[in-house]
Coordinates of C-alpha atoms and ligand atoms in Angstrom, one line a residue:
X1 CA -3.2 -4.2 -8.5
X2 CA -3.7 -7.8 -9.5
X3 CA -1.9 -10.5 -7.7
X4 CA 0.2 -13.2 -9.5
X5 CA 1.6 -16.4 -8.0
X6 CA 3.5 -19.3 -9.4
X7 CA 5.1 -22.4 -8.0
X8 CA 7.3 -25.3 -9.3
X9 CA 7.6 -28.3 -6.9
X10 CA 8.0 -32.1 -6.7
X11 CA 4.7 -32.0 -4.8
X12 CA 1.2 -30.8 -5.9
X13 CA 1.4 -27.0 -6.4
X14 CA -2.3 -26.3 -6.6
X15 CA -3.0 -25.9 -2.8
X16 CA 0.0 -23.6 -2.6
X17 CA -1.1 -21.5 -5.5
X18 CA -4.6 -21.1 -4.0
X19 CA -3.1 -20.3 -0.6
X20 CA -0.8 -17.7 -2.2
X21 CA -3.8 -16.2 -4.1
X22 CA -5.7 -15.9 -0.8
X23 CA -2.8 -13.7 0.5
X24 CA -2.8 -11.7 -2.7
X25 CA -6.6 -11.2 -2.9
X26 CA -6.3 -7.7 -1.5
X27 CA -4.6 -6.7 -4.7
X28 CA -7.7 -7.4 -6.7
X29 CA -10.9 -9.4 -6.4
X30 CA -12.9 -9.2 -9.6
X31 CA -12.0 -12.7 -10.8
X32 CA -9.4 -15.4 -10.3
X33 CA -7.9 -18.3 -12.0
X34 CA -5.3 -21.1 -12.0
X35 CA -3.4 -22.9 -14.8
X36 CA -1.2 -25.8 -14.2
X37 CA 0.4 -28.7 -16.1
X38 CA -1.7 -31.5 -14.8
X39 CA -1.0 -35.2 -14.1
X40 CA -1.5 -36.1 -17.7
X41 CA 0.9 -33.4 -18.8
X42 CA -1.8 -31.2 -20.3
X43 CA -2.5 -27.6 -19.5
X44 CA -5.5 -27.3 -17.2
X45 CA -7.2 -24.0 -16.7
X46 CA -9.8 -23.0 -14.1
X47 CA -11.2 -19.5 -13.9
X48 CA -14.1 -17.9 -12.1
X49 CA -15.6 -14.4 -11.9
X50 CA -16.0 -12.8 -8.5
X51 CA -14.1 -13.4 -5.3
X52 CA -11.5 -16.0 -4.9
X53 CA -14.0 -18.2 -3.0
X54 CA -15.8 -18.9 -6.2
X55 CA -12.6 -20.3 -7.7
X56 CA -11.9 -22.3 -4.5
X57 CA -15.4 -23.9 -4.7
X58 CA -14.9 -24.7 -8.4
X59 CA -11.5 -26.4 -7.7
X60 CA -13.0 -28.3 -4.8
X61 CA -15.7 -29.7 -7.0
X62 CA -13.3 -30.5 -9.8
X63 CA -9.8 -30.9 -8.3
X64 CA -6.7 -30.5 -10.4
X65 CA -3.2 -31.5 -9.5
X66 CA 0.2 -30.7 -10.9
X67 CA 3.8 -29.8 -10.2
X68 CA 4.0 -26.5 -12.1
X69 CA 1.4 -23.8 -12.1
X70 CA 0.4 -20.2 -12.0
X71 CA -2.5 -18.2 -10.4
X72 CA -4.0 -14.7 -10.6
X73 CA -6.4 -12.5 -8.8
X74 CA -7.6 -9.7 -11.0
X75 CA -8.4 -6.0 -10.6
X76 CA -10.0 -5.2 -14.0
X77 CA -8.4 -2.5 -16.2
X78 CA -9.2 -3.6 -19.8
X79 CA -12.4 -5.7 -20.1
X80 CA -15.1 -6.1 -17.6
X81 CA -14.8 -8.7 -14.8
X82 CA -15.9 -11.9 -16.4
X83 CA -14.7 -15.5 -16.7
X84 CA -13.5 -15.0 -20.2
X85 CA -11.4 -11.9 -19.1
X86 CA -10.1 -13.7 -16.0
X87 CA -6.4 -14.8 -16.1
X88 CA -4.6 -17.0 -16.9
X89 CA -4.8 -16.4 -20.6
X90 CA -3.8 -19.0 -23.2
X91 CA -2.3 -18.7 -26.6
X92 CA -4.2 -20.0 -29.7
X93 CA -2.9 -23.6 -29.4
X94 CA -3.7 -23.9 -25.6
X95 CA -0.3 -25.3 -24.7
X96 CA 0.9 -22.2 -22.7
X97 CA -0.8 -19.8 -20.3
X98 CA 0.2 -16.4 -18.8
X99 CA -0.7 -14.3 -15.8
X100 CA -0.1 -10.6 -16.0
X101 CA -0.1 -7.6 -13.6
X102 CA 0.2 -4.2 -15.3
X103 CA -1.1 -2.5 -18.5
X104 CA 0.1 -3.3 -22.0
X105 CA -0.3 0.1 -23.7
X106 CA 0.2 -1.0 -27.3
X107 CA -2.2 -4.0 -26.9
X108 CA -4.5 -2.8 -29.7
X109 CA -1.8 -2.6 -32.3
X110 CA -0.4 -5.9 -31.2
X111 CA -3.9 -7.5 -31.2
X112 CA -4.5 -6.4 -34.8
X113 CA -1.1 -7.7 -35.9
X114 CA -1.5 -11.0 -34.1
X115 CA -5.0 -11.5 -35.4
X116 CA -3.8 -10.9 -38.9
X117 CA -1.2 -13.6 -38.3
X118 CA -3.9 -16.1 -37.4
X119 CA -4.1 -15.8 -33.6
X120 CA -7.6 -16.2 -32.2
X121 CA -8.3 -13.9 -29.3
X122 CA -10.9 -14.9 -26.7
X123 CA -10.9 -12.0 -24.2
X124 CA -11.1 -8.2 -24.2
X125 CA -8.0 -7.9 -22.1
X126 CA -4.7 -6.2 -22.9
X127 CA -2.9 -9.2 -21.3
X128 CA -3.9 -11.8 -23.8
X129 CA -1.5 -10.4 -26.4
X130 CA 1.4 -11.6 -24.2
X131 CA 0.2 -15.2 -24.5
X132 CA 0.0 -14.9 -28.2
X133 CA 3.3 -13.1 -28.6
X134 CA 5.2 -15.7 -26.5
X135 CA 3.5 -18.5 -28.5
X136 CA 4.5 -16.8 -31.8
X137 CA 8.1 -16.3 -30.7
X138 CA 8.5 -19.9 -29.4
X139 CA 11.2 -22.0 -31.1
X140 CA 11.9 -24.4 -28.3
X141 CA 13.2 -22.1 -25.5
X142 CA 10.4 -20.5 -23.4
X143 CA 12.7 -17.9 -21.8
X144 CA 14.0 -16.8 -25.2
X145 CA 10.4 -16.6 -26.4
X146 CA 9.4 -14.4 -23.5
X147 CA 12.4 -12.1 -24.0
X148 CA 11.4 -11.7 -27.7
X149 CA 7.8 -10.9 -26.7
X150 CA 9.1 -8.3 -24.3
X151 CA 10.8 -6.5 -27.1
X152 CA 7.3 -5.8 -28.5
X153 CA 5.5 -4.8 -25.3
X154 CA 5.0 -1.2 -24.2
X155 CA 3.7 -0.5 -20.7
X156 CA 4.0 -2.3 -17.4
X157 CA 4.1 -5.9 -16.6
X158 CA 4.9 -8.7 -14.2
X159 CA 4.2 -11.8 -16.2
X160 CA 4.6 -15.5 -15.6
X161 CA 4.3 -18.2 -18.2
X162 CA 3.6 -21.9 -17.9
X163 CA 3.8 -24.3 -20.8
X164 CA 2.8 -28.0 -20.9
X165 CA 5.8 -28.7 -23.2
X166 CA 8.0 -27.8 -20.3
X167 CA 6.3 -29.4 -17.3
X168 CA 8.9 -28.5 -14.7
X169 CA 9.5 -24.9 -15.8
X170 CA 8.2 -21.4 -15.1
X171 CA 9.5 -18.3 -16.8
X172 CA 8.7 -14.8 -15.7
X173 CA 9.7 -11.2 -16.4
X174 CA 8.9 -7.7 -15.1
X175 CA 8.8 -4.1 -16.2
X176 CA 7.5 -1.5 -13.7
X177 CA 5.3 -4.1 -11.8
X178 CA 6.6 -6.0 -8.8
X179 CA 7.8 -9.6 -8.9
X180 CA 9.5 -11.6 -6.1
X181 CA 11.1 -15.0 -6.3
X182 CA 10.6 -17.2 -3.2
X183 CA 13.2 -20.0 -2.5
X184 CA 11.5 -22.8 -0.6
X185 CA 13.3 -26.0 0.7
X186 CA 11.8 -28.1 -2.1
X187 CA 10.1 -25.7 -4.4
X188 CA 10.3 -22.3 -6.0
X189 CA 7.8 -19.5 -6.1
X190 CA 6.9 -16.3 -7.9
X191 CA 4.7 -13.7 -6.3
X192 CA 3.6 -10.1 -6.6
X193 CA 4.6 -9.5 -3.0
X194 CA 6.3 -10.9 0.1
X195 CA 3.3 -11.5 2.4
X196 CA 2.0 -14.2 0.1
X197 CA 5.3 -16.1 0.4
X198 CA 5.8 -15.9 4.1
X199 CA 4.1 -19.2 5.0
X200 CA 6.3 -21.0 2.5
X201 CA 9.7 -19.3 2.8
X202 CA 11.5 -16.2 4.1
X203 CA 14.2 -16.3 1.5
X204 CA 13.5 -14.1 -1.5
X205 CA 15.1 -12.5 -4.5
X206 CA 13.8 -9.4 -6.2
X207 CA 13.6 -9.2 -10.0
X208 CA 14.5 -6.0 -11.7
X209 CA 13.0 -4.3 -14.7
X210 CA 13.8 -6.0 -18.1
X211 CA 15.0 -9.2 -16.4
X212 CA 13.7 -12.7 -17.1
X213 CA 13.8 -15.3 -14.4
X214 CA 13.7 -19.1 -15.1
X215 CA 12.6 -21.4 -12.3
X216 CA 13.7 -25.0 -13.1
X217 CA 15.5 -27.9 -11.4
X218 CA 15.3 -26.3 -7.9
X219 CA 17.1 -23.2 -9.2
X220 CA 16.1 -19.7 -10.0
X221 CA 18.3 -18.2 -12.7
X222 CA 18.0 -14.5 -13.7
X223 CA 18.9 -13.1 -17.1
X224 CA 19.4 -9.5 -18.2
X225 CA 17.9 -8.0 -21.4
X226 CA 20.7 -9.4 -23.6
X227 CA 20.4 -12.8 -22.1
X228 CA 23.4 -12.3 -19.8
X229 CA 23.3 -14.1 -16.4
X230 CA 22.7 -11.9 -13.4
X231 CA 23.7 -12.8 -9.9
X232 CA 21.2 -11.8 -7.2
X233 CA 21.7 -11.9 -3.5
X234 CA 19.1 -13.9 -1.5
X235 CA 17.4 -11.7 1.1
X236 CA 16.0 -13.1 4.3
X237 CA 12.7 -11.5 5.4
X238 CA 12.3 -11.5 9.2
X239 CA 8.6 -10.6 9.4
X240 CA 6.9 -12.8 12.1
X241 CA 5.3 -16.1 11.2
X242 CA 1.7 -14.9 11.9
X243 CA 2.3 -11.4 10.6
X244 CA 0.1 -11.9 7.6
X245 CA -2.6 -13.9 9.6
X246 CA -5.9 -12.5 10.8
X247 CA -5.7 -14.7 14.0
X248 CA -8.7 -14.2 16.2
X249 CA -9.7 -10.9 14.6
X250 CA -12.8 -10.6 12.4
X251 CA -10.9 -8.4 9.9
X252 CA -7.3 -7.6 9.0
X253 CA -8.2 -3.9 9.4
X254 CA -9.2 -4.3 13.0
X255 CA -6.1 -6.4 13.7
X256 CA -3.9 -3.8 12.1
X257 CA -5.5 -0.9 14.0
X258 CA -5.0 -2.8 17.3
X259 CA -1.4 -3.6 16.5
X260 CA -0.3 0.0 16.3
X261 CA 0.9 0.5 19.9
X262 CA 3.0 -2.7 19.8
X263 CA 4.5 -1.9 16.4
X264 CA 5.4 1.6 17.3
X265 CA 7.1 0.4 20.5
X266 CA 9.0 -2.3 18.6
X267 CA 9.9 0.2 16.0
X268 CA 11.4 2.6 18.5
X269 CA 13.3 -0.2 20.2
X270 CA 14.8 -1.1 16.8
X271 CA 16.0 2.4 16.4
X272 CA 17.6 2.6 19.9
X273 CA 19.0 -0.9 20.5
X274 CA 20.2 -1.4 24.0
X275 CA 19.6 2.2 25.1
X276 CA 16.8 4.5 26.1
X277 CA 15.0 6.1 23.2
X278 CA 15.6 9.6 24.7
X279 CA 19.4 9.1 24.4
X280 CA 19.2 7.8 20.8
X281 CA 20.1 9.8 17.7
X282 CA 16.8 9.7 15.7
X283 CA 18.0 7.8 12.6
X284 CA 21.1 6.1 14.0
X285 CA 19.9 2.6 13.0
X286 CA 18.8 3.5 9.5
X287 CA 22.1 3.2 7.6
X288 CA 21.7 6.3 5.4
X289 CA 24.3 7.0 2.8
X290 CA 27.1 9.5 3.7
X291 CA 26.4 13.0 2.7
X292 CA 22.7 12.5 1.9
X293 CA 21.7 15.6 3.8
X294 CA 24.8 17.7 3.3
X295 CA 24.0 21.2 1.9
X296 CA 20.3 20.3 1.6
X297 CA 18.1 23.2 0.8
X298 CA 14.6 21.7 0.6
X299 CA 12.5 18.6 0.6
X300 CA 9.7 17.4 -1.7
X301 CA 7.5 14.7 -0.3
X302 CA 5.6 12.7 -2.9
X303 CA 2.9 10.1 -2.3
X304 CA -0.6 8.9 -3.0
X305 CA -3.7 8.3 -0.9
X306 CA -3.1 7.8 2.8
X307 CA 0.7 8.1 2.4
X308 CA 0.2 11.6 1.0
X309 CA -1.6 12.5 4.2
X310 CA 1.4 11.4 6.2
X311 CA 3.5 13.8 4.0
X312 CA 1.2 16.7 4.8
X313 CA 1.7 16.1 8.6
X314 CA 5.5 15.8 8.1
X315 CA 5.6 19.2 6.4
X316 CA 4.6 20.8 9.8
X317 CA 7.3 18.8 11.6
X318 CA 10.2 19.3 9.2
X319 CA 9.6 23.0 8.6
X320 CA 9.2 23.7 12.3
X321 CA 12.2 21.5 13.5
X322 CA 14.7 21.6 10.7
X323 CA 13.7 25.0 9.2
X324 CA 13.8 23.6 5.7
X325 CA 11.1 24.3 3.2
X326 CA 8.9 21.3 2.4
X327 CA 6.7 20.7 -0.6
X328 CA 4.2 17.9 -0.5
X329 CA 2.8 16.7 -3.7
X330 CA 0.6 14.0 -5.1
X331 CA 2.8 11.8 -7.2
X332 CA 0.3 11.7 -10.1
X333 CA 0.4 15.5 -10.3
X334 CA 4.2 15.9 -9.7
X335 CA 5.2 13.5 -12.4
X336 CA 3.6 15.5 -15.2
X337 CA 4.6 19.1 -14.2
X338 CA 7.5 21.1 -15.4
X339 CA 9.5 20.4 -12.3
X340 CA 11.9 22.7 -10.5
X341 CA 14.2 20.1 -9.1
X342 CA 18.0 20.1 -8.4
X343 CA 20.6 18.4 -6.4
X344 CA 20.1 20.6 -3.3
X345 CA 16.7 19.0 -3.0
X346 CA 15.8 15.6 -1.6
X347 CA 12.8 13.9 -2.9
X348 CA 11.0 11.6 -0.4
X349 CA 8.6 9.1 -1.9
X350 CA 6.3 7.8 0.9
X351 CA 4.7 4.5 0.1
X352 CA 3.5 1.5 2.1
X353 CA 4.0 -0.9 -0.8
X354 CA 7.0 0.9 -2.4
X355 CA 5.4 -0.1 -5.8
X356 CA 2.7 2.6 -6.4
X357 CA 3.1 3.4 -10.1
X358 CA 2.7 7.1 -9.9
X359 CA 5.1 7.5 -6.9
X360 CA 7.7 5.4 -8.6
X361 CA 7.5 7.4 -11.8
X362 CA 7.7 10.6 -9.9
X363 CA 10.7 9.4 -8.0
X364 CA 12.4 8.4 -11.3
X365 CA 11.7 11.8 -12.9
X366 CA 13.0 13.7 -9.8
X367 CA 16.2 11.6 -9.8
X368 CA 16.6 12.1 -13.5
X369 CA 16.6 15.8 -12.9
X370 CA 19.3 15.4 -10.2
X371 CA 17.4 15.3 -6.9
X372 CA 18.6 13.2 -4.1
X373 CA 16.2 10.5 -2.8
X374 CA 15.2 9.0 0.5
X375 CA 12.2 6.5 0.4
X376 CA 9.9 6.0 3.3
X377 CA 8.6 2.4 2.6
X378 CA 7.1 -0.5 4.5
X379 CA 7.8 -3.3 2.1
X380 CA 11.5 -4.4 2.4
X381 CA 13.2 -4.6 -1.0
X382 CA 10.3 -2.9 -2.8
X383 CA 11.2 -1.1 -6.1
X384 CA 11.1 2.3 -4.5
X385 CA 13.4 1.2 -1.7
X386 CA 15.9 -0.2 -4.2
X387 CA 15.7 2.9 -6.5
X388 CA 16.3 5.5 -3.8
X389 CA 19.7 6.4 -2.4
X390 CA 18.4 6.0 1.2
X391 CA 15.5 4.2 2.8
X392 CA 13.6 4.6 6.0
X393 CA 11.7 1.4 6.5
X394 CA 8.6 1.8 8.5
X395 CA 8.7 -1.7 10.0
X396 CA 4.9 -2.1 10.2
X397 CA 4.9 -5.7 9.0
X398 CA 2.6 -6.8 6.3
X399 CA -0.5 -4.6 5.9
X400 CA -3.3 -6.6 4.3
X401 CA -6.4 -4.5 4.9
X402 CA -6.9 -2.4 1.8
X403 CA -7.6 0.7 4.0
X404 CA -4.2 1.7 5.3
X405 CA -3.9 2.1 9.1
X406 CA -0.7 0.9 10.8
X407 CA 1.3 1.8 7.7
X408 CA 0.2 5.4 8.1
X409 CA 1.1 5.7 11.8
X410 CA 4.5 4.1 11.2
X411 CA 5.1 6.4 8.3
X412 CA 4.4 9.3 10.6
X413 CA 6.9 7.9 13.1
X414 CA 9.6 7.6 10.5
X415 CA 8.9 11.2 9.2
X416 CA 8.9 12.5 12.8
X417 CA 12.3 10.9 13.3
X418 CA 13.5 12.4 10.0
X419 CA 12.4 15.9 11.2
X420 CA 14.3 15.4 14.5
X421 CA 17.4 14.0 12.7
X422 CA 17.5 17.0 10.3
X423 CA 17.0 19.4 13.2
X424 CA 19.9 17.7 15.1
X425 CA 22.2 17.8 12.1
X426 CA 21.4 21.3 11.2
X427 CA 21.6 22.6 14.8
X428 CA 18.1 24.2 14.5
X429 CA 17.2 22.6 17.8
X430 CA 19.4 21.8 20.8
X431 CA 20.4 18.3 21.8
X432 CA 18.2 18.8 24.9
X433 CA 15.2 19.6 22.8
X434 CA 15.8 16.5 20.6
X435 CA 16.1 14.3 23.7
X436 CA 12.8 15.6 25.0
X437 CA 11.2 15.0 21.6
X438 CA 12.6 11.4 21.6
X439 CA 11.3 10.8 25.1
X440 CA 7.8 11.9 24.0
X441 CA 8.0 9.4 21.2
X442 CA 8.9 6.7 23.7
X443 CA 5.7 7.6 25.5
X444 CA 3.6 7.4 22.4
X445 CA 2.6 3.7 22.6
X446 CA 1.0 4.3 26.0
X447 CA -1.1 7.1 24.5
X448 CA -2.2 4.8 21.6
X449 CA -3.1 2.1 24.0
X450 CA -5.2 4.4 26.2
X451 CA -7.0 5.6 23.1
X452 CA -7.7 2.2 21.8
X453 CA -9.1 1.2 25.2
X454 CA -12.0 3.5 24.4
X455 CA -13.0 1.5 21.3
X456 CA -16.4 0.5 22.7
X457 CA -17.5 4.1 23.0
X458 CA -16.4 4.7 19.5
X459 CA -18.4 1.7 18.3
X460 CA -21.5 3.2 19.9
X461 CA -21.0 6.6 18.3
X462 CA -20.4 4.8 14.9
X463 CA -23.6 2.9 15.2
X464 CA -25.6 6.0 16.1
X465 CA -24.4 7.9 13.1
X466 CA -24.2 5.0 10.5
X467 CA -27.3 6.0 8.6
X468 CA -25.9 9.4 7.5
X469 CA -25.5 9.8 3.8
X470 CA -22.6 12.3 4.0
X471 CA -20.0 13.3 6.6
X472 CA -17.8 16.4 6.9
X473 CA -14.4 16.1 8.6
X474 CA -12.7 19.2 9.9
X475 CA -9.2 19.7 11.3
X476 CA -6.7 22.5 11.4
X477 CA -3.0 22.9 11.5
X478 CA -1.1 19.6 12.0
X479 CA -4.5 17.9 12.3
X480 CA -5.9 19.1 9.0
X481 CA -4.3 16.1 7.2
X482 CA -6.0 13.9 9.8
X483 CA -9.4 15.2 8.8
X484 CA -8.5 14.2 5.2
X485 CA -7.5 10.8 6.4
X486 CA -10.6 10.3 8.5
X487 CA -12.8 11.2 5.5
X488 CA -10.8 8.9 3.2
X489 CA -11.0 5.9 5.6
X490 CA -14.8 6.3 5.9
X491 CA -15.3 6.6 2.1
X492 CA -13.0 3.7 1.3
X493 CA -14.7 1.1 3.5
X494 CA -18.3 2.3 4.1
X495 CA -19.0 3.9 0.7
X496 CA -20.5 6.9 2.5
X497 CA -19.6 10.2 1.0
X498 CA -17.2 12.1 3.2
X499 CA -15.2 15.3 2.7
X500 CA -12.2 16.3 4.7
X501 CA -11.6 20.1 5.0
X502 CA -9.3 22.5 6.8
X503 CA -11.5 23.9 9.5
X504 CA -10.4 27.5 8.7
X505 CA -11.8 27.1 5.2
X506 CA -15.2 26.0 6.4
X507 CA -16.8 29.4 5.8
X508 CA -15.6 29.4 2.2
X509 CA -17.9 26.6 1.1
X510 CA -18.6 23.6 3.2
X511 CA -20.7 25.5 5.7
X512 CA -23.4 25.5 3.0
X513 CA -23.7 21.7 3.3
X514 CA -24.4 21.8 7.1
X515 CA -27.9 20.8 8.2
X516 CA -29.3 18.4 10.7
X517 CA -28.6 15.5 8.4
X518 CA -24.8 16.1 8.2
X519 CA -22.5 14.8 11.0
X520 CA -19.5 17.0 11.3
X521 CA -16.5 15.3 12.7
X522 CA -14.2 17.9 14.2
X523 CA -10.7 17.3 15.5
X524 CA -10.7 19.5 18.6
X525 CA -7.6 18.5 20.7
X526 CA -5.6 21.2 22.5
X527 CA -3.1 23.3 20.5
X528 CA -2.6 26.7 19.0
X529 CA -5.9 26.6 17.0
X530 CA -8.0 25.0 19.7
X531 CA -10.2 28.1 20.3
X532 CA -10.7 28.6 16.6
X533 CA -11.8 25.0 16.2
X534 CA -14.3 25.4 19.1
X535 CA -15.8 28.4 17.2
X536 CA -16.1 26.1 14.1
X537 CA -18.1 23.6 16.3
X538 CA -20.4 26.5 17.5
X539 CA -20.9 27.5 13.9
X540 CA -21.8 24.0 12.8
X541 CA -24.2 23.6 15.8
X542 CA -25.9 26.9 15.0
X543 CA -26.8 25.5 11.6
X544 CA -28.2 22.2 13.0
X545 CA -25.1 20.2 12.3
X546 CA -24.5 17.1 14.5
X547 CA -21.0 17.4 15.9
X548 CA -18.7 14.4 16.6
X549 CA -15.6 15.7 18.3
X550 CA -12.2 14.0 18.7
X551 CA -11.3 15.5 22.0
X552 CA -8.9 14.8 24.9
X553 CA -10.3 12.8 27.7
X554 CA -12.0 15.0 30.3
X555 CA -12.3 18.0 28.0
X556 CA -15.5 19.5 29.4
X557 CA -15.7 22.4 27.0
X558 CA -15.8 20.2 23.9
X559 CA -18.1 17.6 25.6
X560 CA -20.6 20.4 26.4
X561 CA -20.7 21.4 22.7
X562 CA -20.5 18.1 20.9
X563 CA -23.3 15.6 20.2
X564 CA -20.7 12.8 20.7
X565 CA -17.1 12.6 21.7
X566 CA -14.3 10.3 20.5
X567 CA -11.9 10.5 23.4
X568 CA -8.1 10.4 23.0
X569 CA -5.2 10.4 25.4
X570 CA -3.5 13.7 26.3
X571 CA -0.5 13.8 24.0
X572 CA 1.3 16.9 22.9
X573 CA -0.1 18.9 19.9
X574 CA 2.8 17.9 17.7
X575 CA 2.3 14.2 18.2
X576 CA -1.5 14.5 18.3
X577 CA -2.0 13.4 14.6
X578 CA -0.6 10.0 15.4
X579 CA -3.1 9.5 18.2
X580 CA -6.1 11.4 16.7
X581 CA -6.2 9.2 13.7
X582 CA -6.9 6.1 15.7
X583 CA -10.6 7.0 16.7
X584 CA -11.2 7.9 13.1
X585 CA -9.9 4.6 11.9
X586 CA -12.2 2.9 14.4
X587 CA -15.1 5.1 13.5
X588 CA -14.8 4.2 9.8
X589 CA -14.3 0.5 10.8
X590 CA -17.4 0.3 13.0
X591 CA -19.7 2.2 10.6
X592 CA -18.6 -0.1 7.7
X593 CA -19.1 -3.1 10.0
X594 CA -22.5 -2.0 11.0
X595 CA -23.4 -1.5 7.4
X596 CA -22.1 -5.0 6.5
X597 CA -19.5 -3.8 4.1
X598 CA -16.6 -6.0 2.9
X599 CA -14.1 -4.1 5.1
X600 CA -10.8 -5.8 4.0
X601 CA -11.7 -5.8 0.4
X602 CA -13.8 -2.7 -0.4
X603 CA -15.3 -2.5 -3.8
X604 CA -13.3 -1.1 -6.7
X605 CA -10.1 -0.5 -4.6
X606 CA -6.8 -2.3 -4.6
X607 CA -4.1 -2.2 -2.0
X608 CA -1.3 -1.6 -4.3
X609 CA -1.9 0.6 -7.3
X610 CA 0.8 -0.6 -9.7
X611 CA -0.8 0.9 -12.8
X612 CA -1.2 4.6 -13.6
Ligands
G6P1 C1 -4.0 2.7 -2.6 C2 -4.3 2.0 -1.2 C3 -4.2 3.1 -0.2 C4 -2.8 3.7 -0.2 C5 -2.4 4.2 -1.6 C6 -0.9 4.5 -1.7 O1 -5.0 3.6 -2.9 O2 -5.7 1.5 -1.2 O3 -4.4 2.5 1.1 O4 -2.7 4.7 0.7 O5 -2.7 3.2 -2.6 O6 -0.2 3.3 -1.6 P1 1.3 3.2 -1.1 O7 1.6 1.8 -1.2 O8 2.1 4.0 -2.2 O9 1.4 3.8 0.2

């Protein structure tokens, strides 16, 4: 939610900041702005409402140059999207400017106090109080002023300050919002996330809560809450050079859908270096802390959005293979309940970004109550990965499309490996069964490729049904979460209302919706509930519903009943969620494409929800 970027260099930083903002635009796109110390040593501010392109046009018409600057792309929380509410925000004197990601909860009290002290506010945002607080606290040292301002702030923030009195300096701080330092050969960066840094540098340092970082003289120095110096290791990120590029694809989402077979293959190879996947111990390459699973009695999986759907699938796998009870909860619900958590339980936050505010808070609460923790994250070094005892990285590479695709299937892969690992350790399945399950995973990329090869057929179905106002998605058993995910994908990017439902519950409500205007997408691949799902198709047809079925290639029974088929490769029932979600990702993509939607940046959404 909101992207922030900063740079200090001997060269002009403005093109870099704009490039960084382009990479961060998926975090928010209501308005954008840049502030830098220009050639004359003055603070120059350019802001525009709407997409980043509006800012780029403005800066093309009125170029600005400077060696130190900050930029922001906004997802509005306090104050409507408008130029006056766009970041950066300046203090009263106009010498300093700040960009902020997060929510300042006590902004109204501070605003009143600062106004009484003579500050003049221009925007309706919570963020502007930071600029005034830093300005009020300034006595010559910008880092000290920022630390003093932090004492007054309640809520979450990643904040960067630029000040024309210090033309070669940036200071920044964080509390519950992500902030990464990038160390380039001749310049230093600050960013909300790693993908925005990749084209400039692979060397990064993560800032922790309550820390202040000072970028000056080619050096990034980190200070703790009492001003004490902190040493921080530099981490090298080995994501590929074009990993965050769209390349020849029209949208990141399509690129990320198509990448899935390759990424899952590479992922398995990583986990079984120099040996066949069948012979590998599921999590042998994941460096988990000793004793993490000893005496374990239950698991609680916590997540939001698409990641929650991955948790729902994993419940089937872990309970069946490891015979351990699994609870799956929405982080936003979990964090405010009277929890029953203890040290025999492991809490598993599942998160692409590793920064989602609710999941992070839920993890912290569970840990406070004594639970063990194992994060399933994509972003290396993210807050959740750092705050959990163990991490399973999903190795999907940067995911830029707001609607999650490859992050989801790689989460499923990690969770499947976790189920097999627990089964192996607990002896609930034999080594031979584990080896067969691993071999099936090794075969998965082939099934994904075969399914993606039918994309043209899916596009035709999508175009045929794209005028519908509502969709119902039904699935059962291990594919019930995939029905939820199919509906979520469609809503997110096409803005068509869609509901996902467990097929067995259809008669308890959704059946009332069915008429000849309502396409019903049914996941009808073979498995223990196959016959039951076929009955649901019959029941939908009997009420005039138009059925789109996800079915295995060559399944004549389903083909005879459905109005349209989305064919998938013939994978086992257990692994079918990983394959069945692909045609639903494509269905949503092609419908949204046909309707001319902004697929990579759907309205009102943000990739990374770092506020509550
Ligand atoms: C947002 C994104 C979703 C994502 C969810 C959870 O809603 O738009 O794509 O599934 O957050 O994000 P996380 O990073 O925790 O997986």
